[in-house]
mmCIF file of C-alpha atoms in Angstrom:
data_model
loop_
_atom_site.group_PDB
_atom_site.id
_atom_site.type_symbol
_atom_site.label_atom_id
_atom_site.label_comp_id
_atom_site.label_asym_id
_atom_site.label_seq_id
_atom_site.Cartn_x
_atom_site.Cartn_y
_atom_site.Cartn_z
ATOM 1 C CA ALA A 1 -0.028 0.046 -0.034
ATOM 2 C CA GLN A 2 1.139 3.472 -0.692
ATOM 3 C CA SER A 3 2.366 5.578 2.197
ATOM 4 C CA VAL A 4 3.900 8.914 3.036
ATOM 5 C CA THR A 5 6.247 9.129 6.021
ATOM 6 C CA GLN A 6 7.156 12.225 7.930
ATOM 7 C CA LEU A 7 10.105 11.309 10.041
ATOM 8 C CA ASP A 8 9.851 14.050 12.609
ATOM 9 C CA SER A 9 6.720 14.765 14.690
ATOM 10 C CA GLN A 10 8.182 18.041 15.993
ATOM 11 C CA VAL A 11 11.002 20.319 14.888
ATOM 12 C CA PRO A 12 12.147 23.101 17.234
ATOM 13 C CA VAL A 13 14.224 25.882 15.611
ATOM 14 C CA PHE A 14 15.387 29.405 16.401
ATOM 15 C CA GLU A 15 14.131 32.346 14.359
ATOM 16 C CA GLU A 16 16.234 33.107 11.247
ATOM 17 C CA ALA A 17 17.789 29.609 11.348
ATOM 18 C CA PRO A 18 17.300 27.211 8.361
ATOM 19 C CA VAL A 19 14.980 24.235 8.629
ATOM 20 C CA GLU A 20 14.260 21.050 6.834
ATOM 21 C CA LEU A 21 11.132 18.975 7.245
ATOM 22 C CA ARG A 22 11.591 15.483 5.922
ATOM 23 C CA CYS A 23 9.047 13.532 3.869
ATOM 24 C CA ASN A 24 9.524 10.155 2.153
ATOM 25 C CA TYR A 25 6.991 8.299 0.032
ATOM 26 C CA SER A 26 6.586 4.753 -1.039
ATOM 27 C CA SER A 27 7.424 3.923 -4.598
ATOM 28 C CA SER A 28 3.776 2.904 -5.347
ATOM 29 C CA VAL A 29 2.662 6.494 -4.833
ATOM 30 C CA SER A 30 2.336 8.518 -7.955
ATOM 31 C CA VAL A 31 4.816 11.262 -8.500
ATOM 32 C CA TYR A 32 2.361 13.913 -7.489
ATOM 33 C CA LEU A 33 3.437 15.302 -4.168
ATOM 34 C CA PHE A 34 2.195 18.156 -1.918
ATOM 35 C CA TRP A 35 3.059 20.129 1.139
ATOM 36 C CA TYR A 36 0.271 21.663 3.165
ATOM 37 C CA VAL A 37 0.472 24.046 6.198
ATOM 38 C CA GLN A 38 -2.037 24.129 8.987
ATOM 39 C CA TYR A 39 -2.362 26.916 11.583
ATOM 40 C CA PRO A 40 -4.196 26.159 14.863
ATOM 41 C CA ASN A 41 -7.934 25.500 14.402
ATOM 42 C CA GLN A 42 -7.796 26.165 10.727
ATOM 43 C CA GLY A 43 -7.972 24.102 7.535
ATOM 44 C CA LEU A 44 -4.993 23.053 5.473
ATOM 45 C CA GLN A 45 -3.403 25.549 3.026
ATOM 46 C CA LEU A 46 -1.576 24.399 -0.036
ATOM 47 C CA LEU A 47 2.147 25.433 0.299
ATOM 48 C CA LEU A 48 3.573 23.856 -2.830
ATOM 49 C CA LYS A 49 3.221 20.846 -5.131
ATOM 50 C CA TYR A 50 5.180 18.755 -7.561
ATOM 51 C CA LEU A 51 3.291 17.376 -10.591
ATOM 52 C CA SER A 52 5.872 17.222 -13.226
ATOM 53 C CA GLY A 53 8.799 19.157 -14.731
ATOM 54 C CA SER A 54 11.447 20.840 -12.569
ATOM 55 C CA THR A 55 12.194 18.822 -9.484
ATOM 56 C CA LEU A 56 12.663 21.973 -7.334
ATOM 57 C CA VAL A 57 9.401 23.730 -6.443
ATOM 58 C CA GLU A 58 9.005 26.948 -4.537
ATOM 59 C CA SER A 59 6.262 28.712 -2.531
ATOM 60 C CA ILE A 60 5.616 32.451 -2.405
ATOM 61 C CA ASN A 61 6.767 32.640 1.300
ATOM 62 C CA GLY A 62 10.258 31.278 0.854
ATOM 63 C CA PHE A 63 9.793 27.540 1.293
ATOM 64 C CA GLU A 64 11.039 25.080 -1.352
ATOM 65 C CA ALA A 65 10.941 21.345 -1.786
ATOM 66 C CA GLU A 66 12.918 19.063 -4.023
ATOM 67 C CA PHE A 67 11.494 15.903 -5.552
ATOM 68 C CA ASN A 68 14.220 13.172 -5.399
ATOM 69 C CA LYS A 69 13.131 10.080 -7.112
ATOM 70 C CA SER A 70 16.191 7.984 -6.270
ATOM 71 C CA GLN A 71 15.718 8.665 -2.586
ATOM 72 C CA THR A 72 11.901 8.770 -2.738
ATOM 73 C CA SER A 73 11.950 12.000 -0.858
ATOM 74 C CA PHE A 74 10.233 15.433 -1.010
ATOM 75 C CA HIS A 75 11.820 17.345 1.891
ATOM 76 C CA LEU A 76 10.677 20.882 2.620
ATOM 77 C CA ARG A 77 13.277 23.557 3.296
ATOM 78 C CA LYS A 78 13.490 27.267 4.221
ATOM 79 C CA PRO A 79 16.775 29.036 4.587
ATOM 80 C CA SER A 80 15.588 31.383 7.323
ATOM 81 C CA VAL A 81 12.425 30.856 9.292
ATOM 82 C CA HIS A 82 10.121 33.432 11.039
ATOM 83 C CA ILE A 83 8.038 33.171 14.166
ATOM 84 C CA SER A 84 4.971 33.257 11.949
ATOM 85 C CA ASP A 85 6.094 29.899 10.301
ATOM 86 C CA THR A 86 5.149 28.116 13.477
ATOM 87 C CA ALA A 87 2.502 25.600 12.377
ATOM 88 C CA GLU A 88 1.919 22.043 11.429
ATOM 89 C CA TYR A 89 3.118 20.872 8.014
ATOM 90 C CA PHE A 90 1.688 17.902 6.141
ATOM 91 C CA CYS A 91 3.272 16.032 3.243
ATOM 92 C CA ALA A 92 0.889 14.212 0.936
ATOM 93 C CA GLY A 93 1.113 12.013 -2.091
ATOM 94 C CA MET A 94 -1.369 11.159 -4.809
ATOM 95 C CA ASN A 95 -1.883 7.603 -5.859
ATOM 96 C CA THR A 96 -2.249 6.618 -9.558
ATOM 97 C CA GLY A 97 -5.669 6.605 -10.913
ATOM 98 C CA PHE A 98 -8.154 8.825 -9.004
ATOM 99 C CA GLN A 99 -6.818 11.717 -7.100
ATOM 100 C CA LYS A 100 -6.896 10.241 -3.588
ATOM 101 C CA LEU A 101 -4.372 11.871 -1.373
ATOM 102 C CA VAL A 102 -2.358 10.027 1.214
ATOM 103 C CA PHE A 103 -1.143 12.092 4.080
ATOM 104 C CA GLY A 104 1.841 11.851 6.420
ATOM 105 C CA THR A 105 1.191 12.277 10.139
ATOM 106 C CA GLY A 106 2.418 15.892 10.135
ATOM 107 C CA THR A 107 5.471 17.745 11.457
ATOM 108 C CA ARG A 108 4.979 20.521 14.057
ATOM 109 C CA LEU A 109 7.415 23.349 13.357
ATOM 110 C CA LEU A 110 8.112 25.439 16.549
ATOM 111 C CA VAL A 111 9.968 28.740 15.899
ATOM 112 C CA SER A 112 11.284 30.439 18.937
ATOM 113 C CA PRO A 113 12.958 33.908 19.227
ATOM 114 C CA ASP B 1 -14.784 35.366 -3.914
ATOM 115 C CA GLY B 2 -14.225 31.656 -4.532
ATOM 116 C CA GLY B 3 -13.653 29.050 -1.911
ATOM 117 C CA ILE B 4 -14.903 26.319 0.430
ATOM 118 C CA THR B 5 -17.104 27.002 3.353
ATOM 119 C CA GLN B 6 -17.904 24.731 6.264
ATOM 120 C CA SER B 7 -20.498 25.281 8.904
ATOM 121 C CA PRO B 8 -20.857 25.347 11.771
ATOM 122 C CA LYS B 9 -17.350 26.148 13.124
ATOM 123 C CA TYR B 10 -18.186 24.230 16.370
ATOM 124 C CA LEU B 11 -20.863 21.577 16.739
ATOM 125 C CA PHE B 12 -22.067 19.743 19.844
ATOM 126 C CA ARG B 13 -23.577 16.305 19.717
ATOM 127 C CA LYS B 14 -25.687 14.619 22.377
ATOM 128 C CA GLU B 15 -25.644 10.829 22.852
ATOM 129 C CA GLY B 16 -27.684 9.024 20.207
ATOM 130 C CA GLN B 17 -28.032 12.068 18.042
ATOM 131 C CA ASN B 18 -27.232 12.411 14.367
ATOM 132 C CA VAL B 19 -25.611 15.639 13.276
ATOM 133 C CA THR B 20 -24.864 17.038 9.820
ATOM 134 C CA LEU B 21 -21.856 19.036 8.844
ATOM 135 C CA SER B 22 -22.128 21.390 5.842
ATOM 136 C CA CYS B 23 -19.630 21.780 3.058
ATOM 137 C CA GLU B 24 -20.158 24.112 0.146
ATOM 138 C CA GLN B 25 -17.738 25.156 -2.676
ATOM 139 C CA ASN B 26 -18.145 27.655 -5.464
ATOM 140 C CA LEU B 27 -14.901 26.615 -7.281
ATOM 141 C CA ASN B 28 -16.731 24.488 -9.824
ATOM 142 C CA HIS B 29 -14.679 21.531 -8.700
ATOM 143 C CA ASP B 30 -15.808 18.093 -9.601
ATOM 144 C CA ALA B 31 -14.540 16.101 -6.677
ATOM 145 C CA MET B 32 -15.168 16.592 -2.952
ATOM 146 C CA TYR B 33 -13.814 14.879 0.125
ATOM 147 C CA TRP B 34 -14.386 14.639 3.860
ATOM 148 C CA TYR B 35 -11.470 13.985 6.294
ATOM 149 C CA ARG B 36 -11.279 13.412 9.965
ATOM 150 C CA GLN B 37 -8.260 14.777 11.886
ATOM 151 C CA ASP B 38 -7.279 13.563 15.300
ATOM 152 C CA PRO B 39 -4.185 14.732 17.214
ATOM 153 C CA GLY B 40 -1.040 12.868 16.141
ATOM 154 C CA GLN B 41 -2.813 10.793 13.443
ATOM 155 C CA GLY B 42 -2.906 13.245 10.499
ATOM 156 C CA LEU B 43 -5.871 13.219 8.142
ATOM 157 C CA ARG B 44 -8.011 10.139 7.453
ATOM 158 C CA LEU B 45 -10.448 9.908 4.527
ATOM 159 C CA ILE B 46 -14.051 9.324 5.405
ATOM 160 C CA TYR B 47 -15.859 9.599 2.048
ATOM 161 C CA TYR B 48 -15.229 11.109 -1.332
ATOM 162 C CA SER B 49 -17.259 11.962 -4.405
ATOM 163 C CA GLN B 50 -16.011 12.405 -7.966
ATOM 164 C CA ILE B 51 -19.329 13.432 -9.554
ATOM 165 C CA VAL B 52 -22.866 14.325 -8.557
ATOM 166 C CA ASN B 53 -25.017 11.436 -7.237
ATOM 167 C CA ASP B 54 -21.945 9.232 -6.709
ATOM 168 C CA PHE B 55 -19.625 8.725 -3.721
ATOM 169 C CA GLN B 56 -17.266 6.146 -2.340
ATOM 170 C CA LYS B 57 -16.194 5.109 1.175
ATOM 171 C CA GLY B 58 -12.797 6.086 2.326
ATOM 172 C CA ASP B 59 -10.726 4.491 5.009
ATOM 173 C CA ILE B 60 -13.011 5.199 8.027
ATOM 174 C CA ALA B 61 -16.540 5.397 6.644
ATOM 175 C CA GLU B 62 -18.279 3.456 9.486
ATOM 176 C CA GLY B 63 -20.695 5.676 11.398
ATOM 177 C CA TYR B 64 -20.814 8.330 8.741
ATOM 178 C CA SER B 65 -22.990 9.004 5.687
ATOM 179 C CA VAL B 66 -22.928 11.536 2.858
ATOM 180 C CA SER B 67 -24.921 12.750 -0.198
ATOM 181 C CA ARG B 68 -23.961 14.562 -3.328
ATOM 182 C CA GLU B 69 -27.188 15.941 -4.843
ATOM 183 C CA LYS B 70 -25.489 19.074 -6.094
ATOM 184 C CA LYS B 71 -21.987 19.784 -7.455
ATOM 185 C CA GLU B 72 -21.525 22.501 -4.923
ATOM 186 C CA SER B 73 -22.460 20.656 -1.765
ATOM 187 C CA PHE B 74 -21.300 17.598 0.052
ATOM 188 C CA PRO B 75 -22.801 17.288 3.558
ATOM 189 C CA LEU B 76 -21.510 14.742 6.061
ATOM 190 C CA THR B 77 -23.808 13.197 8.629
ATOM 191 C CA VAL B 78 -22.188 11.752 11.824
ATOM 192 C CA THR B 79 -24.627 9.060 12.933
ATOM 193 C CA SER B 80 -25.187 7.682 16.463
ATOM 194 C CA ALA B 81 -23.306 4.602 15.278
ATOM 195 C CA GLN B 82 -20.060 6.533 15.384
ATOM 196 C CA LYS B 83 -18.987 6.003 18.973
ATOM 197 C CA ASN B 84 -16.048 8.297 19.068
ATOM 198 C CA PRO B 85 -17.033 11.377 16.942
ATOM 199 C CA THR B 86 -15.014 14.010 18.754
ATOM 200 C CA ALA B 87 -12.548 15.300 16.130
ATOM 201 C CA PHE B 88 -11.872 18.113 13.701
ATOM 202 C CA TYR B 89 -13.618 17.561 10.295
ATOM 203 C CA LEU B 90 -12.241 18.954 7.131
ATOM 204 C CA CYS B 91 -13.812 19.167 3.730
ATOM 205 C CA ALA B 92 -11.890 19.509 0.475
ATOM 206 C CA SER B 93 -12.494 19.747 -3.277
ATOM 207 C CA SER B 94 -10.459 19.375 -6.388
ATOM 208 C CA MET B 95 -10.588 19.506 -10.136
ATOM 209 C CA GLN B 96 -10.394 16.074 -11.827
ATOM 210 C CA SER B 97 -7.784 17.396 -14.336
ATOM 211 C CA ASP B 98 -5.304 18.463 -11.622
ATOM 212 C CA GLY B 99 -6.169 16.665 -8.466
ATOM 213 C CA THR B 100 -4.841 19.368 -6.144
ATOM 214 C CA GLN B 101 -7.093 19.450 -3.098
ATOM 215 C CA TYR B 102 -8.181 22.763 -1.469
ATOM 216 C CA PHE B 103 -9.559 22.668 2.033
ATOM 217 C CA GLY B 104 -12.289 24.411 3.964
ATOM 218 C CA PRO B 105 -11.743 25.984 7.401
ATOM 219 C CA GLY B 106 -13.009 22.851 9.328
ATOM 220 C CA THR B 107 -15.736 22.026 11.862
ATOM 221 C CA ARG B 108 -14.854 20.910 15.397
ATOM 222 C CA LEU B 109 -17.299 18.274 16.699
ATOM 223 C CA LEU B 110 -17.643 17.805 20.411
ATOM 224 C CA VAL B 111 -19.733 15.378 22.325
ATOM 225 C CA LEU B 112 -21.770 16.521 25.357
#
């Protein structure tokens, strides 16, 4: 069965430091991959996605992720985080056929001053 | 102003009661989804619908029911058979051509 694994349940980091949130997917998952962000008591917001083309995708707020087929990874990175980046981040993959997303269990990013 | 709306924001259920969560979208999306979110477990798919008048069970459909009479609407009923309904419920929609899912703001269901 397809699966998406987020290796860290929580990542603490200081403001302005770089961060990487790790995501690995099983090979049976289609190459459509997504990162979503969730702020407390809110719905999920799409951060970025990889459907095809360039393996490096970027969001408007400085995050980027790189699709690595050989390592079956789609890690999320930001070179300098802000307090406002504190949230939960979900990685998701889309199976072949119908667009049914499989989610990881989430990584809570905690940015402190 | 396009988007997905869910109501109510908070919902309280008494023992043995059925409650219905609303989800409406004006994005002209074909597919709609219901997820349940529990702390530490990520999102789990309850039901999904690709077209009007058709829907399929997800991974945790027991104790829930849905309908899709209109393209814009996909209400979820939490029945009395669902013994542990306390959770955050998220609705999403997507275009068939792309598959990217967009989410509503969620409804938190609490049991009295």
